[in-house]
PDB file of C-alpha atoms in Angstrom:
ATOM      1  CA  UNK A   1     -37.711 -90.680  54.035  1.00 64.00           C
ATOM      2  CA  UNK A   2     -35.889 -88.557  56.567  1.00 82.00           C
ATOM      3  CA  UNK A   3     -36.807 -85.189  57.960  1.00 92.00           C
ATOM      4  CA  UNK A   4     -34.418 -82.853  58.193  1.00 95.00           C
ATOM      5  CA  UNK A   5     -34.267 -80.626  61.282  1.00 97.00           C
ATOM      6  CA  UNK A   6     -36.018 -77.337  61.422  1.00 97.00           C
ATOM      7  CA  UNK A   7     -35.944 -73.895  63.104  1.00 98.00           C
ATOM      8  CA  UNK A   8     -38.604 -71.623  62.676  1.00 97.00           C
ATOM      9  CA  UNK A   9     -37.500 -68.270  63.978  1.00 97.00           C
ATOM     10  CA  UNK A  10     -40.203 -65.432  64.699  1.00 95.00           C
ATOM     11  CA  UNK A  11     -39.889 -64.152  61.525  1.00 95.00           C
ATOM     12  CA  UNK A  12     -41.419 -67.144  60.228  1.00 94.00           C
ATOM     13  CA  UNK A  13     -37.989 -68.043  58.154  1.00 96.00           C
ATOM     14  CA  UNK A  14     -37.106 -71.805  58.028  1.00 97.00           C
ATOM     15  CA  UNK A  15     -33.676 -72.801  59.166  1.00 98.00           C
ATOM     16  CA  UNK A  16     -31.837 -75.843  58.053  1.00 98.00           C
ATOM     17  CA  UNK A  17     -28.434 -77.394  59.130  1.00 98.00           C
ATOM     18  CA  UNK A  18     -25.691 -78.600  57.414  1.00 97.00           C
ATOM     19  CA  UNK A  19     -23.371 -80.886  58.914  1.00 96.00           C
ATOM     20  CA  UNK A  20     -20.138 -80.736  56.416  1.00 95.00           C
ATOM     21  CA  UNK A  21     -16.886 -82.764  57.196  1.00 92.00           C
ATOM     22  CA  UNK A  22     -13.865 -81.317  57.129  1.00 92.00           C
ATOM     23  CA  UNK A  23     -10.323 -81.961  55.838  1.00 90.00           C
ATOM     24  CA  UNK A  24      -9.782 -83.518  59.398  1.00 91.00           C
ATOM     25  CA  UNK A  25     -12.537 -85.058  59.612  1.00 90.00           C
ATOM     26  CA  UNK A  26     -14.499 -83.567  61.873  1.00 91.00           C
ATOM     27  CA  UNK A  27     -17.921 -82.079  61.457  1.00 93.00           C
ATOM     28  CA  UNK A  28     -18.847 -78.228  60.893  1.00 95.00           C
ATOM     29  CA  UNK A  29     -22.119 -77.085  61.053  1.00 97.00           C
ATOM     30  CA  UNK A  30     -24.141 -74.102  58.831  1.00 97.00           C
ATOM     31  CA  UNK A  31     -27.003 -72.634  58.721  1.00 97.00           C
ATOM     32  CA  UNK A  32     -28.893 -72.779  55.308  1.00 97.00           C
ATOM     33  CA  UNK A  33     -32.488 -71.377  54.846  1.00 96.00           C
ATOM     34  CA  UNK A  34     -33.482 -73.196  51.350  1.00 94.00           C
ATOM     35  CA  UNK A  35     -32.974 -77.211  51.993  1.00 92.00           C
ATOM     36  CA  UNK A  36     -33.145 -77.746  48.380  1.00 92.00           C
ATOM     37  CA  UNK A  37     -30.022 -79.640  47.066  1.00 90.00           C
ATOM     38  CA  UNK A  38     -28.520 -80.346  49.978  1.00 92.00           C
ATOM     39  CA  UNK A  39     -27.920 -83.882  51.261  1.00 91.00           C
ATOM     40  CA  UNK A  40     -26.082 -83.514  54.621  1.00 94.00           C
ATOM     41  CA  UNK A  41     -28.787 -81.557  56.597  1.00 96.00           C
ATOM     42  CA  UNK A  42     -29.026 -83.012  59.821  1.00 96.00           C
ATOM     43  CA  UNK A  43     -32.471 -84.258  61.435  1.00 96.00           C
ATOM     44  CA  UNK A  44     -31.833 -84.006  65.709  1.00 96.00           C
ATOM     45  CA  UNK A  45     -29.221 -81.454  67.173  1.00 97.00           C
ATOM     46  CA  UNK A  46     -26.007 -83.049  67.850  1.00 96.00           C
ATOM     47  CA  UNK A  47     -24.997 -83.699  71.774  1.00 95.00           C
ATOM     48  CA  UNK A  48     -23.631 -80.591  72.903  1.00 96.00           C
ATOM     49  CA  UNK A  49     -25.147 -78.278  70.538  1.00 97.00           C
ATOM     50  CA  UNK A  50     -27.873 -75.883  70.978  1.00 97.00           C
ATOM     51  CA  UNK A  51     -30.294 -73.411  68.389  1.00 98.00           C
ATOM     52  CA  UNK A  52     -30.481 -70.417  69.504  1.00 98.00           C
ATOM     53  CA  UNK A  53     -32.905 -67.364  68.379  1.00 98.00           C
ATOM     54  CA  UNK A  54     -31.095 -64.095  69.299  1.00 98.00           C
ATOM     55  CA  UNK A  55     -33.840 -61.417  70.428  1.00 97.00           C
ATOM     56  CA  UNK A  56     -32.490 -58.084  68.723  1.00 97.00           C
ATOM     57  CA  UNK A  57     -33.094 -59.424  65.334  1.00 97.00           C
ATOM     58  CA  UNK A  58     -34.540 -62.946  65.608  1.00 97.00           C
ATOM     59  CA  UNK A  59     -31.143 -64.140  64.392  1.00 97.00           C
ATOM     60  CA  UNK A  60     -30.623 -67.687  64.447  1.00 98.00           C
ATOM     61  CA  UNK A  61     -27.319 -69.198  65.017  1.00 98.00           C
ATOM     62  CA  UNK A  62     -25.960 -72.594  65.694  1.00 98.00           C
ATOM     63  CA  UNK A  63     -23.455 -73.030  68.452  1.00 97.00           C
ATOM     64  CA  UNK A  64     -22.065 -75.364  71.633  1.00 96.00           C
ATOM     65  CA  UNK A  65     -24.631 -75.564  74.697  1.00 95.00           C
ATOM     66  CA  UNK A  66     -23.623 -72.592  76.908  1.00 94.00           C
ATOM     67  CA  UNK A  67     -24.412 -73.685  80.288  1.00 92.00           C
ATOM     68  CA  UNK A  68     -27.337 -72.154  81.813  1.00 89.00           C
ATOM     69  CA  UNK A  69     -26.670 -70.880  85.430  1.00 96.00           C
ATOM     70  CA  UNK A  70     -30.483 -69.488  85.547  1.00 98.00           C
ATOM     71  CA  UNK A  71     -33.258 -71.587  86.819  1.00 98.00           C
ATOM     72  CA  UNK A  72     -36.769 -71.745  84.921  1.00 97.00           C
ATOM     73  CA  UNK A  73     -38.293 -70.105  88.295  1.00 98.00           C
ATOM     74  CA  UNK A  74     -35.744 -67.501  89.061  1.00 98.00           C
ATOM     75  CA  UNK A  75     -36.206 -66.527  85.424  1.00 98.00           C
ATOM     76  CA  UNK A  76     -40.059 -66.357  86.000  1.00 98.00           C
ATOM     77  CA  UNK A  77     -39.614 -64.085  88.401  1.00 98.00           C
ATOM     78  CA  UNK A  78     -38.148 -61.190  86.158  1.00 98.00           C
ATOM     79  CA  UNK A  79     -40.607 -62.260  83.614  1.00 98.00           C
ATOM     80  CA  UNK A  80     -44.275 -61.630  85.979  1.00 98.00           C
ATOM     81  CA  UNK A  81     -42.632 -58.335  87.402  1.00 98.00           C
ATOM     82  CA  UNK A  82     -41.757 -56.645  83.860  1.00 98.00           C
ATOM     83  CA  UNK A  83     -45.220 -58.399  82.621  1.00 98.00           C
ATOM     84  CA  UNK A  84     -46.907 -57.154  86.263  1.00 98.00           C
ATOM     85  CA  UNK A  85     -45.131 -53.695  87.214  1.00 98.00           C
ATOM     86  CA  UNK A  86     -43.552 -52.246  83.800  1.00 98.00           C
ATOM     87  CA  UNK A  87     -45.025 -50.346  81.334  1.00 98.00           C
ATOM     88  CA  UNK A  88     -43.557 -52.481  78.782  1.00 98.00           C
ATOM     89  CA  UNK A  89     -46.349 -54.404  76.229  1.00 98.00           C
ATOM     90  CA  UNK A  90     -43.801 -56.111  74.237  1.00 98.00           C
ATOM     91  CA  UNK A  91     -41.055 -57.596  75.627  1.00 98.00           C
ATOM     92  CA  UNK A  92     -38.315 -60.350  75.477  1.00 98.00           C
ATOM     93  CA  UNK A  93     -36.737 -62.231  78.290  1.00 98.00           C
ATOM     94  CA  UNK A  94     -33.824 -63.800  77.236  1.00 98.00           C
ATOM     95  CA  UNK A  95     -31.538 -66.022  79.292  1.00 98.00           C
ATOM     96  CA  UNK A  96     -27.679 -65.917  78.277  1.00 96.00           C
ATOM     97  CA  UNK A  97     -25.376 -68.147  80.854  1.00 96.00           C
ATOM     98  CA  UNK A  98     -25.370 -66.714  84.355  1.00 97.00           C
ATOM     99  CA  UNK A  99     -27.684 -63.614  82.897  1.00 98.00           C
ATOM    100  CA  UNK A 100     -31.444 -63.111  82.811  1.00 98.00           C
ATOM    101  CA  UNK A 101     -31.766 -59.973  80.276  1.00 98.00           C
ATOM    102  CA  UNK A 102     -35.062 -57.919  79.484  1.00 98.00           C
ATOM    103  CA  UNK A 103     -35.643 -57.076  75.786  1.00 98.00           C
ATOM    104  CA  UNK A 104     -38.209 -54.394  74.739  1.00 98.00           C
ATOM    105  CA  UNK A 105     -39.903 -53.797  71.394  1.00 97.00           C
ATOM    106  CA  UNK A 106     -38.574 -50.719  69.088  1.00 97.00           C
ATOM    107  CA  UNK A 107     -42.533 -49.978  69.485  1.00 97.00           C
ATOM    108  CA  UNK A 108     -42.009 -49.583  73.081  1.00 97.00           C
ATOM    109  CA  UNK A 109     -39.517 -47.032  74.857  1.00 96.00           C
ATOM    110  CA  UNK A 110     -37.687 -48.016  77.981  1.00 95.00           C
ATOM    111  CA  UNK A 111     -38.445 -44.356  79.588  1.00 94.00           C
ATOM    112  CA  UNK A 112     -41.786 -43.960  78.467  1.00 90.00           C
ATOM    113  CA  UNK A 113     -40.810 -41.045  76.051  1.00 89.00           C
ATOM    114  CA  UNK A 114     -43.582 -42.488  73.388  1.00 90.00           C
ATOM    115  CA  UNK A 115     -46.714 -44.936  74.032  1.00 92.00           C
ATOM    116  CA  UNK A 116     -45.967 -48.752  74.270  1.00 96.00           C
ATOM    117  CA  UNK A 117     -47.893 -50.600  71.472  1.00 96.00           C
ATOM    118  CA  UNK A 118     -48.457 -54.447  72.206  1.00 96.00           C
ATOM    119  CA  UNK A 119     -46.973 -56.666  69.634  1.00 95.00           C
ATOM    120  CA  UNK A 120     -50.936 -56.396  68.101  1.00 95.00           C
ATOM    121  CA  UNK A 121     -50.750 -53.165  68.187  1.00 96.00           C
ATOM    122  CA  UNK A 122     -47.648 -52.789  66.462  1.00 96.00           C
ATOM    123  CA  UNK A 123     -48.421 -55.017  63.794  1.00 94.00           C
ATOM    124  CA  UNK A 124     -52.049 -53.689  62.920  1.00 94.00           C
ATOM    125  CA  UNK A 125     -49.878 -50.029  62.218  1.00 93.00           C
ATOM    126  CA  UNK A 126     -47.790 -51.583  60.009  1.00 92.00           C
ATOM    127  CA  UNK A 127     -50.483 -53.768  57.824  1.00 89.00           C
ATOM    128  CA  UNK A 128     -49.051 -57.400  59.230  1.00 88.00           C
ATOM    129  CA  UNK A 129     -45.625 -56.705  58.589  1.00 91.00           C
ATOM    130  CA  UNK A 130     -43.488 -55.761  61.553  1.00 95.00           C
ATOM    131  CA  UNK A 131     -42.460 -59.848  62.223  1.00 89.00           C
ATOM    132  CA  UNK A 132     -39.977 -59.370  59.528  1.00 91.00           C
ATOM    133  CA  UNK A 133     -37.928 -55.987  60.279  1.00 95.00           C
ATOM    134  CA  UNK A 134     -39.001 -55.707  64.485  1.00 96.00           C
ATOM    135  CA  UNK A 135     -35.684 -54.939  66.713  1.00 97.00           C
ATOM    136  CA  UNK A 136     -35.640 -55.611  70.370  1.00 98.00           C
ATOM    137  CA  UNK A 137     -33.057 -53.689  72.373  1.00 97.00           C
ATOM    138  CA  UNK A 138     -31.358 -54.377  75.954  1.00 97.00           C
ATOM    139  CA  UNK A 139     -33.316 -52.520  79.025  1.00 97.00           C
ATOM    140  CA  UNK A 140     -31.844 -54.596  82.307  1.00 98.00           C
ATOM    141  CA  UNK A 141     -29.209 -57.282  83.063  1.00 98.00           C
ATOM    142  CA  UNK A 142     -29.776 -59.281  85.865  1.00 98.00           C
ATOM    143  CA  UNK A 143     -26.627 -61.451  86.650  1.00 98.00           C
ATOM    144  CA  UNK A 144     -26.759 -64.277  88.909  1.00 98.00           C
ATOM    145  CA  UNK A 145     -22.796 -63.299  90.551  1.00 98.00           C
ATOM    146  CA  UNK A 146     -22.765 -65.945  93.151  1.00 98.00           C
ATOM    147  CA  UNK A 147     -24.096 -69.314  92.048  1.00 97.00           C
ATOM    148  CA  UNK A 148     -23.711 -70.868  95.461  1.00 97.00           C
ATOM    149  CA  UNK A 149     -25.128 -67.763  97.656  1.00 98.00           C
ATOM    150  CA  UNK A 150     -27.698 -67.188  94.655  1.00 98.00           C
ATOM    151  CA  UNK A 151     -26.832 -63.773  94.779  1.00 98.00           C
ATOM    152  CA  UNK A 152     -27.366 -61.421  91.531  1.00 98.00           C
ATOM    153  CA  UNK A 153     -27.085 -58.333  90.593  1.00 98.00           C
ATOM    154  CA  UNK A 154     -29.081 -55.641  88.576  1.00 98.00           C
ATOM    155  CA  UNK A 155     -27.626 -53.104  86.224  1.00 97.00           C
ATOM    156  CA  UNK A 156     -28.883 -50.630  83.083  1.00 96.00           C
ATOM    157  CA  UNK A 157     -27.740 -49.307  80.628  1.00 94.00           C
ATOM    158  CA  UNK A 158     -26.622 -45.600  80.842  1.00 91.00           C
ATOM    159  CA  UNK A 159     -26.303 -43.553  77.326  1.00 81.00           C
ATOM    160  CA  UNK A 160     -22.718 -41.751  77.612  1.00 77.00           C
ATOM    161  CA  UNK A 161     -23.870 -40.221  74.164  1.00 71.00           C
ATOM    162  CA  UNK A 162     -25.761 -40.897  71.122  1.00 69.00           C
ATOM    163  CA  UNK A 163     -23.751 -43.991  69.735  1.00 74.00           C
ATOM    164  CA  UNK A 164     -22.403 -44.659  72.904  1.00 78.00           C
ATOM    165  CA  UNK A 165     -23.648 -46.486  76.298  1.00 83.00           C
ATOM    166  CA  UNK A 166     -22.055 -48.461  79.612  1.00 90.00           C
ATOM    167  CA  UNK A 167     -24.530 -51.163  81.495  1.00 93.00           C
ATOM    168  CA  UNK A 168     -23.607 -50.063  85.087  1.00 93.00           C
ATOM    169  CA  UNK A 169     -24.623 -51.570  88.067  1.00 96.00           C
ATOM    170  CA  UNK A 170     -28.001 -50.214  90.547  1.00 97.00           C
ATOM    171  CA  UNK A 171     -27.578 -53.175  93.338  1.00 97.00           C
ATOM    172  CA  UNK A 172     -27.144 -56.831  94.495  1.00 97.00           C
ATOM    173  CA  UNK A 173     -29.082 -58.625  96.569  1.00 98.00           C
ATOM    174  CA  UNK A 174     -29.619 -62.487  97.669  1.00 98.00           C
ATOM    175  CA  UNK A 175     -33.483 -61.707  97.372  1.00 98.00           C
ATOM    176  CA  UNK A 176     -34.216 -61.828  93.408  1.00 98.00           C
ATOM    177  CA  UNK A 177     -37.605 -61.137  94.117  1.00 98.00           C
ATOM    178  CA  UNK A 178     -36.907 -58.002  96.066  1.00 98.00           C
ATOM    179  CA  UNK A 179     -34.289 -57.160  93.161  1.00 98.00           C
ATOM    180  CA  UNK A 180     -36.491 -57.927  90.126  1.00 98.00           C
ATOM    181  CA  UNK A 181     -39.820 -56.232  92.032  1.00 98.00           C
ATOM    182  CA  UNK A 182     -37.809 -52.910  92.764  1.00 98.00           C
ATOM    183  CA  UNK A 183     -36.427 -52.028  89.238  1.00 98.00           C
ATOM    184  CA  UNK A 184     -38.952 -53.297  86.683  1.00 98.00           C
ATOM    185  CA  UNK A 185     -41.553 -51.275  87.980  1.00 98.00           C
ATOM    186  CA  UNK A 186     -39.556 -48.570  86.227  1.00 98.00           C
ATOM    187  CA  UNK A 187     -39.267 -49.889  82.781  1.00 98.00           C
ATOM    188  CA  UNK A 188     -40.944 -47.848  80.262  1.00 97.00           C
ATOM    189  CA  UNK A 189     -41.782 -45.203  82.261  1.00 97.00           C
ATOM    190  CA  UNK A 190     -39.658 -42.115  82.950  1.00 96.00           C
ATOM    191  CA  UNK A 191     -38.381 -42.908  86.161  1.00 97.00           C
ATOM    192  CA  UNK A 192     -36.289 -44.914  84.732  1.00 96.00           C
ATOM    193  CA  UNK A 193     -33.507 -42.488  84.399  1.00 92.00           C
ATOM    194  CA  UNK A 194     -34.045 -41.866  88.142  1.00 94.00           C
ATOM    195  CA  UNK A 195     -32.340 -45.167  89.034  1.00 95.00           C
ATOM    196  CA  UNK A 196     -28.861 -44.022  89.743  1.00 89.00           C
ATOM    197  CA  UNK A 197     -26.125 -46.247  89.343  1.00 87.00           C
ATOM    198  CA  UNK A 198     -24.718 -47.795  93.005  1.00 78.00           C
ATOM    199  CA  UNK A 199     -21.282 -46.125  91.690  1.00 75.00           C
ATOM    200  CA  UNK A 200     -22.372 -42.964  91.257  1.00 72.00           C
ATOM    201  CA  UNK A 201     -24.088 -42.663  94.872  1.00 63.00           C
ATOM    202  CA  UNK A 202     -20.554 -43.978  96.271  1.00 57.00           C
ATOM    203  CA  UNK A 203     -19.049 -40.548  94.182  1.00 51.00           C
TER     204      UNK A 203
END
C-alpha cells in the first residue's frame, strides 16, 4: 500500500498533495489537508519542487525550488547572534533566495516595549493553545547583494505610520559576522529605533 506524502506544519495540521493533470497534460499540484477520497496524492516531491512552511502564519504552500543563495553556515551566523545578543525568546530564521530574514513571536516585541515570553511561556498563558493562531512578523533582512564578493547587506523595517512601513537599509559589509553581531544585539530592546537608516545619515 502506498504512503502518500506528508507535511506537518507547526500547527500540527497535516498536508497532502494532489498531483491533477490537466487539459494539456501536464501536472498541477494542490494542497489538500483531509486525504480521504483522493487517489492522486503524491508520495515523494517531484524534481524541482519544494514544501515550504511560511513563518508569519505557518502557511504551507507548494511551489518550484527557489534557489538558495544562503549557505547553512552564513545562515548560522544570524541565527547564534539573535539567539546570543537579542532580547528575542522566540524567534524564526527564515531563508528566502539571496535573503536570511529574522522572524519574532507576536509574544515578543522587536523594541522591547513589552516582556519577551519564550515559546513556553507563551503557550502556558494561553492554556496550550497559541500553536494554532501564533503570528511571527519581519524584524531584519539580511541580503546576500554580491554572491561572488559575499557581500550583504542589513536593513529594518521603519513604520512610516500605523498600516504603513519601508525596510530601509543600516549597512553592507563583506564581514557577515561583523554585520549580523552589530545589529541583532538590538532586537527586542529599545535601541532598536536608534539604528538609523545609512540614507538618512547621508541627508
Amino acid at each position: 500500500m502506498s504512503i502518500p506524502l506528508k507535511y506537518t506544519n507547526r500547527k500540527e495540521q497535516n498536508h497532502y498533495f494532489r498531483a491533477v493533470e490537466t487539459a494539456k497534460g501536464k501536472k498541477r499540484y494542490y494542497i489538500v489537508k483531509n486525504k480521504s477520497g483522493y487517489t492522486d496524492l503524491i508520495e515523494e516531491i517531484p524534481s524541482g519542487y519544494e514544501i515550504v512552511e511560511l513563518p508569519e502564519e505557518g502557511r504551507v504552500i507548494f511551489r518550484k525550488r527557489i534557489p538558495k543563495r544562503i549557505t547553512e553556515e552564513e545562515k548560522l551566523i544570524v541565527e547564534d547572534a539573535v539567539r546570543e545578543l537579542s532580547a528575542f525568546n522566540d524567534f524564526i530564521i527564515f531563508v528566502e533566495g539571496n535573503q536570511i530574514i529574522v522572524f519574532y513571536s507576536q509574544f515578543n516585541s522587536i523594541a522591547g516595549q513589552e516582556e519577551n515570553l519564550t515559546a513556553e511561556e507563551a503557550d502556558k498563558m494561553y492554556y496550550g493553545e497559541t500553536k494554532k493562531w501564533k503570528r511571527y512578523f519581519e524584524s531584519m533582512f539580511f541580503t546576500l547583494i554580491d554572491a561572488k564578493k559575499r557581500i550583504f547587506s542589513v536593513a529594518r523595517p521603519v513604520f512610516l505610520h500605523l498600516f504603513s512601513r519601508d525596510i530601509a537599509i543600516l549597512e553592507k559589509s563583506d564581514d557577515l559576522i561583523y554585520l549580523a553581531d552589530k545589529y541583532c544585539q538590538h532586537l527586542g530592546k529599545p535601541t532598536f529605533f536608534d539604528l538609523i537608516p545609512a540614507e538618512w545619515e547621508e541627508d
